[in-house]
Short mmCIF file of C-alpha atoms in Angstrom, two decimals:
data_model
loop_
_atom_site.label_atom_id
_atom_site.label_comp_id
_atom_site.label_asym_id
_atom_site.label_seq_id
_atom_site.Cartn_x
_atom_site.Cartn_y
_atom_site.Cartn_z
CA MET A 1 119.82 -34.39 -15.94
CA LYS A 2 116.27 -32.67 -14.61
CA ARG A 3 115.33 -32.58 -10.75
CA PRO A 4 111.59 -34.38 -9.96
CA ILE A 5 108.95 -32.10 -9.06
CA GLU A 6 108.30 -32.46 -5.27
CA SER A 7 104.89 -32.24 -4.03
CA GLN A 8 102.97 -32.14 -1.39
CA LEU A 9 99.91 -34.09 -0.24
CA LEU A 10 97.87 -33.50 2.62
CA VAL A 11 96.40 -36.59 4.34
CA ARG A 12 93.59 -36.97 7.39
CA GLY A 13 93.50 -40.39 8.46
CA LEU A 14 91.46 -42.49 10.54
CA ASN A 15 92.61 -40.78 13.94
CA GLY A 16 91.76 -37.31 13.06
CA ARG A 17 95.82 -36.54 12.49
CA THR A 18 96.83 -34.80 9.41
CA THR A 19 99.85 -36.99 7.14
CA CYS A 20 101.70 -34.64 4.36
CA LEU A 21 103.08 -36.76 2.04
CA GLN A 22 105.77 -36.07 -0.13
CA LEU A 23 105.28 -37.20 -3.68
CA ASN A 24 107.71 -36.66 -6.56
CA SER A 25 105.10 -36.42 -9.14
CA SER A 26 102.56 -34.32 -9.69
CA THR A 27 100.16 -36.64 -10.47
CA VAL A 28 99.25 -40.30 -8.51
CA ARG A 29 97.03 -43.15 -8.47
CA ALA A 30 94.12 -43.85 -5.60
CA SER A 31 95.88 -47.71 -5.99
CA GLU A 32 98.84 -46.23 -4.92
CA LEU A 33 97.84 -43.61 -2.19
CA LYS A 34 96.49 -46.69 -0.39
CA ALA A 35 99.20 -48.62 -0.28
CA LYS A 36 101.46 -45.25 1.46
CA LEU A 37 98.46 -45.12 4.15
CA GLU A 38 98.47 -49.05 4.54
CA VAL A 39 102.05 -48.78 5.71
CA LEU A 40 101.64 -45.72 7.66
CA HIS A 41 97.90 -46.39 9.56
CA CYS A 42 98.55 -49.75 9.18
CA VAL A 43 94.52 -50.36 7.58
CA PRO A 44 94.38 -52.73 4.56
CA SER A 45 94.09 -50.97 1.34
CA ALA A 46 90.68 -52.73 0.04
CA CYS A 47 88.95 -51.21 3.78
CA GLN A 48 90.27 -47.45 2.75
CA ARG A 49 88.32 -44.91 1.10
CA ILE A 50 89.60 -42.07 -0.13
CA ILE A 51 87.38 -38.83 -0.27
CA CYS A 52 88.80 -35.32 -1.42
CA GLY A 53 86.77 -32.46 -0.76
CA THR A 54 82.48 -34.89 -1.49
CA LYS A 55 84.00 -37.20 -3.91
CA ASP A 56 85.09 -40.89 -3.48
CA ILE A 57 88.54 -41.27 -5.10
CA GLY A 58 88.34 -45.06 -6.78
CA GLU A 59 90.90 -47.39 -7.48
CA ASP A 60 91.74 -46.14 -10.54
CA GLY A 61 91.20 -42.61 -9.19
CA ILE A 62 93.83 -40.35 -10.20
CA LEU A 63 94.63 -37.23 -8.54
CA SER A 64 96.77 -34.23 -9.54
CA ALA A 65 98.81 -31.51 -8.29
CA ASP A 66 98.23 -27.64 -9.13
CA ALA A 67 100.74 -25.59 -10.58
CA SER A 68 102.63 -25.00 -7.06
CA GLY A 69 103.06 -28.70 -6.97
CA ASN A 70 100.00 -29.29 -3.51
CA PHE A 71 97.66 -31.66 -4.34
CA PRO A 72 94.07 -30.78 -2.60
CA SER A 73 94.00 -32.84 0.77
CA CYS A 74 92.34 -35.76 0.87
CA SER A 75 90.48 -38.13 4.15
CA VAL A 76 90.60 -41.51 4.58
CA LEU A 77 87.74 -43.78 5.50
CA LEU A 78 86.71 -46.89 6.33
CA ARG A 79 84.89 -49.21 4.41
CA LEU A 80 81.56 -50.28 5.69
CA ARG A 81 79.30 -53.52 4.70
CA GLY A 82 76.19 -52.31 3.09
CA GLY A 83 72.55 -53.04 4.20
CA LYS A 84 70.21 -55.01 2.03
CA GLY A 85 68.77 -51.61 0.10
CA GLY A 86 65.01 -50.80 0.72
CA PHE A 87 65.59 -47.63 2.82
CA GLY A 88 64.40 -45.36 -1.00
CA SER A 89 61.63 -47.33 -1.11
CA LEU A 90 60.60 -46.65 1.93
CA LEU A 91 60.86 -43.12 1.56
CA ARG A 92 58.89 -43.24 -0.99
CA GLY A 93 56.49 -45.26 0.73
CA SER A 94 56.00 -42.47 3.97
CA ALA A 95 55.96 -39.67 1.22
CA LYS A 96 53.04 -41.29 -0.61
CA SER A 97 50.92 -42.11 3.33
CA GLY A 98 51.20 -38.10 3.85
CA LYS A 99 52.09 -38.20 7.21
CA HIS A 100 54.44 -35.41 7.52
CA VAL A 101 56.55 -35.41 10.79
CA GLU A 102 56.03 -31.67 12.63
CA ASN A 103 58.75 -32.96 15.65
CA ASN A 104 62.03 -31.40 14.26
CA ASP A 105 63.54 -30.82 17.47
CA ALA A 106 66.23 -33.05 16.80
CA CYS A 107 66.91 -31.01 13.73
CA ARG A 108 70.10 -28.04 14.38
CA ASP A 109 69.93 -24.33 12.86
CA LEU A 110 72.66 -23.16 11.04
CA SER A 111 74.51 -22.61 14.46
CA GLY A 112 74.33 -26.34 15.04
CA ARG A 113 72.29 -25.81 17.86
CA ARG A 114 69.54 -28.29 18.42
CA LEU A 115 66.30 -26.79 17.39
CA ARG A 116 64.53 -28.01 20.47
CA HIS A 117 67.05 -26.17 22.60
CA VAL A 118 66.55 -23.01 20.93
CA ASN A 119 63.01 -23.14 21.08
CA ALA A 120 63.32 -24.36 25.15
CA GLU A 121 65.65 -20.75 25.91
CA LYS A 122 62.93 -18.60 23.38
CA LYS A 123 60.18 -20.02 26.22
CA LEU A 124 62.57 -19.42 29.17
CA ASN A 125 63.05 -15.55 27.78
CA THR A 126 58.95 -15.09 27.50
CA TRP A 127 58.70 -16.70 30.91
CA ALA A 128 60.94 -13.64 32.03
CA ASP A 129 58.87 -11.43 30.73
CA ASP A 130 55.99 -12.65 31.92
CA GLU A 131 57.18 -12.53 35.24
CA LYS A 132 55.63 -9.02 36.36
CA GLU A 133 51.69 -9.82 34.89
CA ARG A 134 52.06 -13.33 36.65
CA GLU A 135 52.73 -11.33 40.14
CA ILE A 136 49.77 -8.56 39.05
CA GLU A 137 47.68 -11.90 38.36
CA LYS A 138 48.60 -13.90 41.15
CA VAL A 139 47.46 -10.59 43.82
CA ALA A 140 44.52 -9.77 41.18
CA HIS A 141 43.38 -13.42 42.18
CA ALA A 142 44.10 -13.04 45.56
CA HIS A 143 41.88 -9.81 46.15
CA LEU A 144 39.14 -12.05 44.19
CA LYS A 145 39.27 -14.51 46.66
CA LYS A 146 38.88 -12.47 49.27
CA LEU A 147 36.14 -10.35 48.15
CA GLN A 148 34.20 -14.09 47.39
CA ALA A 149 35.01 -14.88 51.39
CA GLN A 150 33.62 -12.15 52.49
CA GLU A 151 30.26 -11.86 50.63
CA LYS A 152 29.63 -15.41 51.39
CA LYS A 153 30.13 -14.42 54.81
CA GLU A 154 27.77 -11.84 54.67
CA ARG A 155 25.51 -14.42 53.29
CA GLU A 156 25.87 -16.78 55.92
CA ASP A 157 25.33 -14.37 58.29
CA LYS A 158 22.24 -12.77 57.10
CA GLU A 159 20.74 -16.27 56.33
CA MET A 160 22.11 -16.58 60.26
CA GLU A 161 19.89 -13.15 61.10
CA ASN A 162 17.09 -14.40 59.79
CA LEU A 163 16.49 -17.38 60.99
CA PHE A 164 17.50 -16.65 64.15
CA SER A 165 14.82 -13.79 64.12
CA LYS A 166 12.47 -16.12 62.98
CA GLU A 167 12.97 -18.72 65.36
CA VAL A 168 12.13 -16.00 68.14
CA LYS A 169 8.86 -14.93 66.56
CA ASP A 170 8.10 -18.74 66.32
CA ASN A 171 8.97 -18.52 70.29
CA GLU A 172 7.03 -15.53 70.78
CA ASP A 173 3.72 -16.84 69.71
CA LYS A 174 4.34 -20.43 70.84
CA LEU A 175 4.42 -18.29 74.14
CA ALA A 176 1.80 -16.05 74.24
CA LYS A 177 -0.62 -19.22 72.92
CA SER A 178 0.76 -20.87 75.78
CA MET A 179 -0.01 -18.08 78.17
CA GLU A 180 -2.90 -17.62 76.84
CA VAL A 181 -3.83 -21.20 77.69
CA GLY A 182 -2.42 -20.44 80.75
CA LEU A 183 -4.72 -17.94 81.50
CA MET A 184 -7.83 -19.24 80.44
CA GLN A 185 -7.08 -22.68 82.33
CA ALA A 186 -7.04 -20.39 85.74
CA LYS A 187 -9.63 -18.47 85.34
CA MET A 188 -11.36 -21.31 85.18
CA LYS A 189 -10.35 -22.95 88.01
CA ARG A 190 -10.97 -20.12 90.01
CA LYS A 191 -14.11 -19.83 88.85
CA GLU A 192 -14.22 -23.85 90.63
CA LEU A 193 -12.76 -22.58 93.63
CA ASN A 194 -14.79 -19.58 94.44
CA ALA A 195 -18.26 -21.22 93.52
CA THR A 196 -16.77 -23.87 96.38
CA VAL A 197 -15.76 -21.40 98.92
CA ASN A 198 -19.16 -19.68 98.20
CA ALA A 199 -21.29 -23.20 98.66
CA GLN A 200 -18.92 -23.60 101.66
CA VAL A 201 -19.79 -20.57 103.21
CA LYS A 202 -23.24 -20.69 102.63
CA ARG A 203 -23.71 -23.97 104.56
CA GLN A 204 -21.31 -22.75 106.85
CA LYS A 205 -24.13 -19.71 107.18
CA PHE A 206 -27.27 -20.77 107.30
CA GLY A 207 -26.75 -24.52 109.28
CA TRP A 208 -28.12 -25.64 105.77
CA ASP A 209 -27.09 -29.29 103.71
CA LEU A 210 -27.94 -30.73 100.42
CA GLY A 211 -29.68 -34.03 102.33
CA ASP A 212 -32.36 -31.31 104.35
CA LEU A 213 -33.34 -29.66 101.82
CA SER A 214 -34.08 -33.48 99.82
CA ASP A 215 -35.24 -33.89 103.32
CA SER A 216 -38.06 -30.82 102.70
CA ASP A 217 -38.76 -31.63 99.53
CA SER A 218 -40.07 -35.28 100.07
CA ASP A 219 -42.23 -33.69 103.09
CA ASP A 220 -43.52 -30.54 101.01
CA GLU A 221 -44.94 -33.65 98.57
CA ASP A 222 -46.39 -35.89 101.26
CA ALA A 223 -47.94 -32.44 102.52
CA GLU A 224 -49.72 -31.91 99.49
CA GLU A 225 -51.13 -35.52 98.68
CA GLY A 226 -52.85 -35.56 102.22
CA VAL A 227 -54.54 -33.03 101.53
CA GLY A 228 -55.80 -34.32 98.06
CA ALA A 229 -56.44 -37.42 100.54
CA GLY A 230 -59.60 -35.45 103.24
CA PRO A 231 -59.28 -33.18 106.16
CA SER A 232 -57.31 -35.70 108.76
CA GLY A 233 -54.41 -36.11 105.95
CA ALA A 234 -54.58 -32.39 105.49
CA ALA A 235 -54.65 -31.90 109.37
CA ALA A 236 -51.79 -34.46 109.47
CA ALA A 237 -50.00 -32.44 106.54
CA SER A 238 -50.50 -28.95 108.70
CA GLY A 239 -48.74 -29.95 111.74
CA GLY A 240 -46.45 -31.54 110.06
CA ALA A 241 -44.74 -28.87 108.28
CA GLY A 242 -45.60 -26.72 111.61
CA MET A 243 -43.61 -28.86 113.47
CA LYS A 244 -40.73 -29.10 110.41
CA THR A 245 -40.69 -24.93 110.26
CA THR A 246 -40.69 -24.88 114.74
CA THR A 247 -37.15 -27.28 114.26
CA VAL A 248 -35.71 -24.86 111.72
CA ALA A 249 -36.52 -21.44 113.03
CA GLY A 250 -34.94 -23.27 116.64
CA ASP A 251 -32.08 -23.75 114.43
CA VAL A 252 -31.33 -20.85 113.20
CA LYS A 253 -32.09 -19.40 116.80
CA GLY A 254 -29.27 -21.43 118.04
#
């Protein structure tokens, strides 16, 4: 009697572990394989999906072993209820709208890394390479700032010096004018004082007073009137004049 051929089928379960199934034939139906997996993993066959490589094995699908008696490895997945559809129409509508997504940071490169992580690493490397240039720019900026502060201080000092010089000149002009006015007023007061002193000296020297001068003037007028009236008036006038002269002479002698 011919001995049946024993073949092996490697199946990856839902828990991630691989199970080796021993089969007595070189072919197996998907329904039979699901029944065995239901016993092993306690998952109903209606909820199972058999994936061989990239191909989904249906209920009527058959798996065949190669010449050495080995089946291709399979994976068991769960069936999920689908939506109402329409995703394809949404994609076609977005393509027609002309809006293209430029942010691909969530995508991955061939090594499995996120593009945003790769870009961030590139930026960090560039920032580290430019550190010396940043230090030079910082020193140059500080030097320029210092020069600007010095120029500003010199400009302010020059403005203050010009303002001080202008104020000094204005004060000198005002002082000169006030001194000139003061000297003129003092000169006028001195003239007035000298005139007053001279008048007092003359009065003390000759014993004259303004009242006496006015009386003499009135007597001279009376004498002139008497001469014009006649001999008696002339005599009276001459007598009066003689008396006045004698009085003045007496005062001078005294």
